[in-house]
Amino acid sequence: GAGVSQSPSNKVTEKGKDVELRCDPISGHTALYWYRQSLGQGLEFLIYFQGNSAPDKSGLPSDRFSAERTGGSVSTLTIQRTQQEDSAVYLCASNTRGGQVETQYFGPGTRLLVL
Amino acid sequence: AQSVTQPDIHITVSEGASLELRCNYSYGATPYLFWYVQSPGQGLQLLLKYFSGDTLVQGIKGFEAEFKRSQSSFNLRKPSVHWSDAAEYFCASAGGTSYGKLTFGQGTILTVHP
């Protein structure tokens, strides 16, 4: 079946603009994760969704970052008033229940460049 | 807090040579450990994982890794490297939450010479 998909693949924006990044998890996967991959910080956890539970937002770097998951499927990561340090690859992953030993399946990522 | 260290930023090997990528973790209890590979422009693909039992785990593409509690290590090995193995490799751990939030190492870039 189809894997995790993310859109857009690439996004170039100007400093101060808002951006929305989309993630479509694998069908039937109830757990969804966002990570950020940047040159300076490596791969960092951002946020986790599981079913109807409150998300774990502990990795979001500032209040400019937010995410939602509608209908338990598609997720959107929003960055408001983008800064140059937000330039990174944003990766989405999903798995069936979010258990610790479950494999997380990653999408190809969205490469964000803030000018 | 958990941390994962990959001491080697970049490794170069010749095709056919053996490979070992190092990974050290820091966690009070036994963590769940993973190795992922990322090819240019691609997402992360799981190579193998360890959570209990046999400390030598086999993965895809001929990779294996050995968990050594005494050394807090989970090194990745392959007996004979192929040119297609050139990629970036990430060691990761999970634990301390119920859902497997991953903590990644900084990654090791593998270059394979013909």
PDB file of C-alpha atoms in Angstrom:
ATOM      1  CA  GLY A   1       0.000   0.000   0.000  1.00  0.00           C
ATOM      2  CA  ALA A   2       0.903   3.651  -0.105  1.00  0.00           C
ATOM      3  CA  GLY A   3       3.437   4.961   2.348  1.00  0.00           C
ATOM      4  CA  VAL A   4       3.456   8.197   4.299  1.00  0.00           C
ATOM      5  CA  SER A   5       3.157  11.141   1.959  1.00  0.00           C
ATOM      6  CA  GLN A   6       4.065  14.744   2.597  1.00  0.00           C
ATOM      7  CA  SER A   7       3.418  17.919   0.699  1.00  0.00           C
ATOM      8  CA  PRO A   8       4.866  20.069  -0.585  1.00  0.00           C
ATOM      9  CA  SER A   9       8.191  18.412  -1.247  1.00  0.00           C
ATOM     10  CA  ASN A  10       9.916  21.765  -1.179  1.00  0.00           C
ATOM     11  CA  LYS A  11       8.811  25.135   0.107  1.00  0.00           C
ATOM     12  CA  VAL A  12      10.600  28.435  -0.189  1.00  0.00           C
ATOM     13  CA  THR A  13       9.166  31.308   1.775  1.00  0.00           C
ATOM     14  CA  GLU A  14      10.105  34.742   2.954  1.00  0.00           C
ATOM     15  CA  LYS A  15      10.898  35.517   6.536  1.00  0.00           C
ATOM     16  CA  GLY A  16       7.770  36.470   8.419  1.00  0.00           C
ATOM     17  CA  LYS A  17       5.359  34.479   6.278  1.00  0.00           C
ATOM     18  CA  ASP A  18       3.265  31.585   7.560  1.00  0.00           C
ATOM     19  CA  VAL A  19       3.626  28.094   6.085  1.00  0.00           C
ATOM     20  CA  GLU A  20       1.595  24.912   6.283  1.00  0.00           C
ATOM     21  CA  LEU A  21       3.090  21.470   5.829  1.00  0.00           C
ATOM     22  CA  ARG A  22       0.889  18.464   5.247  1.00  0.00           C
ATOM     23  CA  CYS A  23       1.255  14.816   6.186  1.00  0.00           C
ATOM     24  CA  ASP A  24      -0.870  11.900   5.038  1.00  0.00           C
ATOM     25  CA  PRO A  25      -0.114   8.864   7.213  1.00  0.00           C
ATOM     26  CA  ILE A  26      -0.443   5.276   6.165  1.00  0.00           C
ATOM     27  CA  SER A  27      -4.092   4.248   6.123  1.00  0.00           C
ATOM     28  CA  GLY A  28      -5.104   2.726   9.426  1.00  0.00           C
ATOM     29  CA  HIS A  29      -2.206   4.187  11.382  1.00  0.00           C
ATOM     30  CA  THR A  30      -3.520   5.966  14.443  1.00  0.00           C
ATOM     31  CA  ALA A  31      -0.200   7.360  15.672  1.00  0.00           C
ATOM     32  CA  LEU A  32       1.508  10.235  13.902  1.00  0.00           C
ATOM     33  CA  TYR A  33       4.793  11.993  14.642  1.00  0.00           C
ATOM     34  CA  TRP A  34       6.505  15.120  13.338  1.00  0.00           C
ATOM     35  CA  TYR A  35      10.280  15.502  13.418  1.00  0.00           C
ATOM     36  CA  ARG A  36      12.595  18.232  12.182  1.00  0.00           C
ATOM     37  CA  GLN A  37      15.960  17.618  10.568  1.00  0.00           C
ATOM     38  CA  SER A  38      18.285  20.592  10.478  1.00  0.00           C
ATOM     39  CA  LEU A  39      22.023  21.038  10.016  1.00  0.00           C
ATOM     40  CA  GLY A  40      22.601  22.474  13.426  1.00  0.00           C
ATOM     41  CA  GLN A  41      20.289  20.328  15.520  1.00  0.00           C
ATOM     42  CA  GLY A  42      20.082  16.997  13.726  1.00  0.00           C
ATOM     43  CA  LEU A  43      16.808  15.084  13.963  1.00  0.00           C
ATOM     44  CA  GLU A  44      14.451  16.347  16.650  1.00  0.00           C
ATOM     45  CA  PHE A  45      11.026  15.245  17.777  1.00  0.00           C
ATOM     46  CA  LEU A  46       8.350  17.913  17.483  1.00  0.00           C
ATOM     47  CA  ILE A  47       4.907  16.518  18.245  1.00  0.00           C
ATOM     48  CA  TYR A  48       2.979  13.248  18.565  1.00  0.00           C
ATOM     49  CA  PHE A  49      -0.689  12.432  17.949  1.00  0.00           C
ATOM     50  CA  GLN A  50      -2.494   9.264  18.969  1.00  0.00           C
ATOM     51  CA  GLY A  51      -6.169   8.820  18.245  1.00  0.00           C
ATOM     52  CA  ASN A  52      -8.305  11.257  20.183  1.00  0.00           C
ATOM     53  CA  SER A  53      -5.793  11.761  22.967  1.00  0.00           C
ATOM     54  CA  ALA A  54      -4.234  15.122  23.639  1.00  0.00           C
ATOM     55  CA  PRO A  55      -1.061  15.448  21.553  1.00  0.00           C
ATOM     56  CA  ASP A  56       2.392  15.514  23.081  1.00  0.00           C
ATOM     57  CA  LYS A  57       3.672  18.942  22.036  1.00  0.00           C
ATOM     58  CA  SER A  58       6.809  18.809  24.141  1.00  0.00           C
ATOM     59  CA  GLY A  59       9.158  19.102  21.184  1.00  0.00           C
ATOM     60  CA  LEU A  60       7.711  22.195  19.559  1.00  0.00           C
ATOM     61  CA  PRO A  61      10.487  24.823  19.664  1.00  0.00           C
ATOM     62  CA  SER A  62       8.293  27.886  20.065  1.00  0.00           C
ATOM     63  CA  ASP A  63       4.689  29.036  20.084  1.00  0.00           C
ATOM     64  CA  ARG A  64       5.045  29.888  16.408  1.00  0.00           C
ATOM     65  CA  PHE A  65       4.761  26.163  15.748  1.00  0.00           C
ATOM     66  CA  SER A  66       1.451  24.344  15.931  1.00  0.00           C
ATOM     67  CA  ALA A  67      -0.033  21.193  14.500  1.00  0.00           C
ATOM     68  CA  GLU A  68      -3.397  19.637  14.159  1.00  0.00           C
ATOM     69  CA  ARG A  69      -4.753  16.327  13.022  1.00  0.00           C
ATOM     70  CA  THR A  70      -8.190  16.269  11.513  1.00  0.00           C
ATOM     71  CA  GLY A  71     -10.350  13.181  11.567  1.00  0.00           C
ATOM     72  CA  GLY A  72      -7.530  11.105  12.981  1.00  0.00           C
ATOM     73  CA  SER A  73      -5.752  11.042   9.657  1.00  0.00           C
ATOM     74  CA  VAL A  74      -4.166  13.990   7.854  1.00  0.00           C
ATOM     75  CA  SER A  75      -1.986  16.303   9.895  1.00  0.00           C
ATOM     76  CA  THR A  76      -0.900  19.866   9.221  1.00  0.00           C
ATOM     77  CA  LEU A  77       2.130  21.490  10.801  1.00  0.00           C
ATOM     78  CA  THR A  78       1.889  25.272  10.763  1.00  0.00           C
ATOM     79  CA  ILE A  79       4.781  27.646  11.297  1.00  0.00           C
ATOM     80  CA  GLN A  80       3.794  31.262  11.823  1.00  0.00           C
ATOM     81  CA  ARG A  81       6.050  34.241  11.167  1.00  0.00           C
ATOM     82  CA  THR A  82       8.806  32.013   9.810  1.00  0.00           C
ATOM     83  CA  GLN A  83      12.413  32.720  10.726  1.00  0.00           C
ATOM     84  CA  GLN A  84      15.570  31.686   8.912  1.00  0.00           C
ATOM     85  CA  GLU A  85      16.376  29.188  11.659  1.00  0.00           C
ATOM     86  CA  ASP A  86      13.172  27.341  10.749  1.00  0.00           C
ATOM     87  CA  SER A  87      14.849  26.195   7.533  1.00  0.00           C
ATOM     88  CA  ALA A  88      14.999  22.430   7.773  1.00  0.00           C
ATOM     89  CA  VAL A  89      13.498  19.203   6.501  1.00  0.00           C
ATOM     90  CA  TYR A  90      10.264  18.381   8.285  1.00  0.00           C
ATOM     91  CA  LEU A  91       9.603  14.660   8.497  1.00  0.00           C
ATOM     92  CA  CYS A  92       6.358  12.940   9.334  1.00  0.00           C
ATOM     93  CA  ALA A  93       6.055   9.352  10.541  1.00  0.00           C
ATOM     94  CA  SER A  94       3.217   7.063  11.478  1.00  0.00           C
ATOM     95  CA  ASN A  95       2.543   3.680  13.003  1.00  0.00           C
ATOM     96  CA  THR A  96      -0.398   1.637  14.157  1.00  0.00           C
ATOM     97  CA  ARG A  97      -0.643   2.310  17.878  1.00  0.00           C
ATOM     98  CA  GLY A  98       2.375   4.366  18.851  1.00  0.00           C
ATOM     99  CA  GLY A  99       3.958   1.601  20.897  1.00  0.00           C
ATOM    100  CA  GLN A 100       7.612   1.880  21.736  1.00  0.00           C
ATOM    101  CA  VAL A 101       8.744  -1.076  19.701  1.00  0.00           C
ATOM    102  CA  GLU A 102       6.586  -0.352  16.735  1.00  0.00           C
ATOM    103  CA  THR A 103       8.341   0.685  13.587  1.00  0.00           C
ATOM    104  CA  GLN A 104       7.756   4.277  12.609  1.00  0.00           C
ATOM    105  CA  TYR A 105       7.288   4.698   8.879  1.00  0.00           C
ATOM    106  CA  PHE A 106       8.667   7.965   7.607  1.00  0.00           C
ATOM    107  CA  GLY A 107       7.594  10.137   4.732  1.00  0.00           C
ATOM    108  CA  PRO A 108      10.078  11.759   2.330  1.00  0.00           C
ATOM    109  CA  GLY A 109       9.893  15.063   4.148  1.00  0.00           C
ATOM    110  CA  THR A 110       9.225  18.678   3.246  1.00  0.00           C
ATOM    111  CA  ARG A 111      12.310  20.786   2.701  1.00  0.00           C
ATOM    112  CA  LEU A 112      11.614  24.303   3.969  1.00  0.00           C
ATOM    113  CA  LEU A 113      13.836  27.232   3.090  1.00  0.00           C
ATOM    114  CA  VAL A 114      13.187  30.582   4.728  1.00  0.00           C
ATOM    115  CA  LEU A 115      14.846  33.476   2.942  1.00  0.00           C
TER     116      LEU A 115
ATOM    117  CA  ALA B   1      17.040  12.539  29.532  1.00  0.00           C
ATOM    118  CA  GLN B   2      18.042  10.174  26.812  1.00  0.00           C
ATOM    119  CA  SER B   3      20.857  10.880  24.426  1.00  0.00           C
ATOM    120  CA  VAL B   4      22.396   9.040  21.517  1.00  0.00           C
ATOM    121  CA  THR B   5      25.909   9.624  20.274  1.00  0.00           C
ATOM    122  CA  GLN B   6      27.346   8.630  16.941  1.00  0.00           C
ATOM    123  CA  PRO B   7      31.033   9.476  17.215  1.00  0.00           C
ATOM    124  CA  ASP B   8      31.802   9.258  13.515  1.00  0.00           C
ATOM    125  CA  ILE B   9      30.359  11.996  11.340  1.00  0.00           C
ATOM    126  CA  HIS B  10      31.725  10.555   8.108  1.00  0.00           C
ATOM    127  CA  ILE B  11      33.129   7.128   7.231  1.00  0.00           C
ATOM    128  CA  THR B  12      34.633   6.037   3.936  1.00  0.00           C
ATOM    129  CA  VAL B  13      35.061   2.386   3.008  1.00  0.00           C
ATOM    130  CA  SER B  14      35.879   0.470  -0.136  1.00  0.00           C
ATOM    131  CA  GLU B  15      33.248  -1.679  -1.745  1.00  0.00           C
ATOM    132  CA  GLY B  16      33.473  -5.191  -0.362  1.00  0.00           C
ATOM    133  CA  ALA B  17      35.088  -4.092   2.880  1.00  0.00           C
ATOM    134  CA  SER B  18      33.485  -4.646   6.253  1.00  0.00           C
ATOM    135  CA  LEU B  19      31.702  -1.839   8.046  1.00  0.00           C
ATOM    136  CA  GLU B  20      31.035  -0.901  11.634  1.00  0.00           C
ATOM    137  CA  LEU B  21      29.142   2.239  12.609  1.00  0.00           C
ATOM    138  CA  ARG B  22      29.275   3.191  16.251  1.00  0.00           C
ATOM    139  CA  CYS B  23      26.402   4.210  18.472  1.00  0.00           C
ATOM    140  CA  ASN B  24      26.351   4.912  22.199  1.00  0.00           C
ATOM    141  CA  TYR B  25      23.252   5.654  24.217  1.00  0.00           C
ATOM    142  CA  SER B  26      22.608   7.206  27.556  1.00  0.00           C
ATOM    143  CA  TYR B  27      19.522   6.079  29.418  1.00  0.00           C
ATOM    144  CA  GLY B  28      18.854   4.780  32.907  1.00  0.00           C
ATOM    145  CA  ALA B  29      16.948   1.710  31.855  1.00  0.00           C
ATOM    146  CA  THR B  30      17.341  -0.504  28.824  1.00  0.00           C
ATOM    147  CA  PRO B  31      16.189   1.560  25.883  1.00  0.00           C
ATOM    148  CA  TYR B  32      14.623   0.461  22.699  1.00  0.00           C
ATOM    149  CA  LEU B  33      17.250   0.924  19.992  1.00  0.00           C
ATOM    150  CA  PHE B  34      16.962   1.417  16.268  1.00  0.00           C
ATOM    151  CA  TRP B  35      19.090   1.971  13.208  1.00  0.00           C
ATOM    152  CA  TYR B  36      17.643   3.947  10.315  1.00  0.00           C
ATOM    153  CA  VAL B  37      19.120   4.707   6.897  1.00  0.00           C
ATOM    154  CA  GLN B  38      18.426   7.799   4.828  1.00  0.00           C
ATOM    155  CA  SER B  39      19.334   8.013   1.171  1.00  0.00           C
ATOM    156  CA  PRO B  40      19.546  11.468  -0.437  1.00  0.00           C
ATOM    157  CA  GLY B  41      16.105  13.000  -0.808  1.00  0.00           C
ATOM    158  CA  GLN B  42      14.449  10.039   0.873  1.00  0.00           C
ATOM    159  CA  GLY B  43      12.767   9.476   4.186  1.00  0.00           C
ATOM    160  CA  LEU B  44      14.164   7.278   6.904  1.00  0.00           C
ATOM    161  CA  GLN B  45      14.014   3.518   6.483  1.00  0.00           C
ATOM    162  CA  LEU B  46      14.304   1.156   9.433  1.00  0.00           C
ATOM    163  CA  LEU B  47      17.218  -1.276   9.178  1.00  0.00           C
ATOM    164  CA  LEU B  48      16.731  -3.086  12.477  1.00  0.00           C
ATOM    165  CA  LYS B  49      15.616  -2.672  16.066  1.00  0.00           C
ATOM    166  CA  TYR B  50      16.339  -4.096  19.501  1.00  0.00           C
ATOM    167  CA  PHE B  51      14.087  -4.172  22.507  1.00  0.00           C
ATOM    168  CA  SER B  52      14.851  -7.402  24.364  1.00  0.00           C
ATOM    169  CA  GLY B  53      16.165 -10.909  23.979  1.00  0.00           C
ATOM    170  CA  ASP B  54      19.062 -11.863  21.778  1.00  0.00           C
ATOM    171  CA  THR B  55      21.580  -9.027  21.795  1.00  0.00           C
ATOM    172  CA  LEU B  56      22.580  -9.640  18.186  1.00  0.00           C
ATOM    173  CA  VAL B  57      19.831  -8.519  15.867  1.00  0.00           C
ATOM    174  CA  GLN B  58      19.606  -9.041  12.156  1.00  0.00           C
ATOM    175  CA  GLY B  59      18.150  -6.468   9.838  1.00  0.00           C
ATOM    176  CA  ILE B  60      17.449  -5.824   6.227  1.00  0.00           C
ATOM    177  CA  LYS B  61      20.083  -5.449   3.507  1.00  0.00           C
ATOM    178  CA  GLY B  62      22.517  -7.719   5.336  1.00  0.00           C
ATOM    179  CA  PHE B  63      22.998  -5.439   8.339  1.00  0.00           C
ATOM    180  CA  GLU B  64      23.251  -6.552  11.942  1.00  0.00           C
ATOM    181  CA  ALA B  65      23.751  -4.798  15.242  1.00  0.00           C
ATOM    182  CA  GLU B  66      24.862  -5.904  18.671  1.00  0.00           C
ATOM    183  CA  PHE B  67      23.541  -4.498  21.911  1.00  0.00           C
ATOM    184  CA  LYS B  68      26.205  -4.308  24.617  1.00  0.00           C
ATOM    185  CA  ARG B  69      24.812  -3.100  27.908  1.00  0.00           C
ATOM    186  CA  SER B  70      28.233  -2.892  29.556  1.00  0.00           C
ATOM    187  CA  GLN B  71      29.414  -0.467  26.901  1.00  0.00           C
ATOM    188  CA  SER B  72      26.060   1.283  26.342  1.00  0.00           C
ATOM    189  CA  SER B  73      26.569   0.586  22.674  1.00  0.00           C
ATOM    190  CA  PHE B  74      24.532  -0.590  19.723  1.00  0.00           C
ATOM    191  CA  ASN B  75      26.967  -0.741  16.809  1.00  0.00           C
ATOM    192  CA  LEU B  76      25.833  -1.482  13.294  1.00  0.00           C
ATOM    193  CA  ARG B  77      27.832  -3.907  11.160  1.00  0.00           C
ATOM    194  CA  LYS B  78      27.907  -5.293   7.682  1.00  0.00           C
ATOM    195  CA  PRO B  79      30.487  -7.854   6.505  1.00  0.00           C
ATOM    196  CA  SER B  80      30.722  -6.624   2.923  1.00  0.00           C
ATOM    197  CA  VAL B  81      29.598  -3.177   1.837  1.00  0.00           C
ATOM    198  CA  HIS B  82      27.957  -2.529  -1.515  1.00  0.00           C
ATOM    199  CA  TRP B  83      28.073   0.783  -3.373  1.00  0.00           C
ATOM    200  CA  SER B  84      24.318   1.105  -2.828  1.00  0.00           C
ATOM    201  CA  ASP B  85      24.890   1.273   0.923  1.00  0.00           C
ATOM    202  CA  ALA B  86      26.194   4.827   0.593  1.00  0.00           C
ATOM    203  CA  ALA B  87      23.771   6.905   2.656  1.00  0.00           C
ATOM    204  CA  GLU B  88      23.398   8.513   6.044  1.00  0.00           C
ATOM    205  CA  TYR B  89      22.797   6.233   9.005  1.00  0.00           C
ATOM    206  CA  PHE B  90      21.018   7.210  12.184  1.00  0.00           C
ATOM    207  CA  CYS B  91      20.968   5.437  15.496  1.00  0.00           C
ATOM    208  CA  ALA B  92      17.923   6.168  17.646  1.00  0.00           C
ATOM    209  CA  SER B  93      16.508   5.240  21.010  1.00  0.00           C
ATOM    210  CA  ALA B  94      13.066   5.228  22.555  1.00  0.00           C
ATOM    211  CA  GLY B  95      11.970   4.840  26.130  1.00  0.00           C
ATOM    212  CA  GLY B  96      10.592   6.825  28.999  1.00  0.00           C
ATOM    213  CA  THR B  97       7.300   7.423  27.251  1.00  0.00           C
ATOM    214  CA  SER B  98       4.569   5.031  26.323  1.00  0.00           C
ATOM    215  CA  TYR B  99       4.717   5.721  22.653  1.00  0.00           C
ATOM    216  CA  GLY B 100       8.228   5.537  21.329  1.00  0.00           C
ATOM    217  CA  LYS B 101       9.287   9.114  20.750  1.00  0.00           C
ATOM    218  CA  LEU B 102      12.646   8.695  19.046  1.00  0.00           C
ATOM    219  CA  THR B 103      15.853  10.365  20.129  1.00  0.00           C
ATOM    220  CA  PHE B 104      18.330  10.372  17.275  1.00  0.00           C
ATOM    221  CA  GLY B 105      22.078  10.493  17.058  1.00  0.00           C
ATOM    222  CA  GLN B 106      23.697  13.048  14.783  1.00  0.00           C
ATOM    223  CA  GLY B 107      24.085  10.581  11.958  1.00  0.00           C
ATOM    224  CA  THR B 108      27.027   9.014  10.132  1.00  0.00           C
ATOM    225  CA  ILE B 109      27.519   9.624   6.447  1.00  0.00           C
ATOM    226  CA  LEU B 110      28.849   6.558   4.666  1.00  0.00           C
ATOM    227  CA  THR B 111      30.795   6.926   1.451  1.00  0.00           C
ATOM    228  CA  VAL B 112      31.643   3.801  -0.532  1.00  0.00           C
ATOM    229  CA  HIS B 113      34.594   3.819  -2.921  1.00  0.00           C
ATOM    230  CA  PRO B 114      34.526   1.435  -5.874  1.00  0.00           C
TER     231      PRO B 114
END
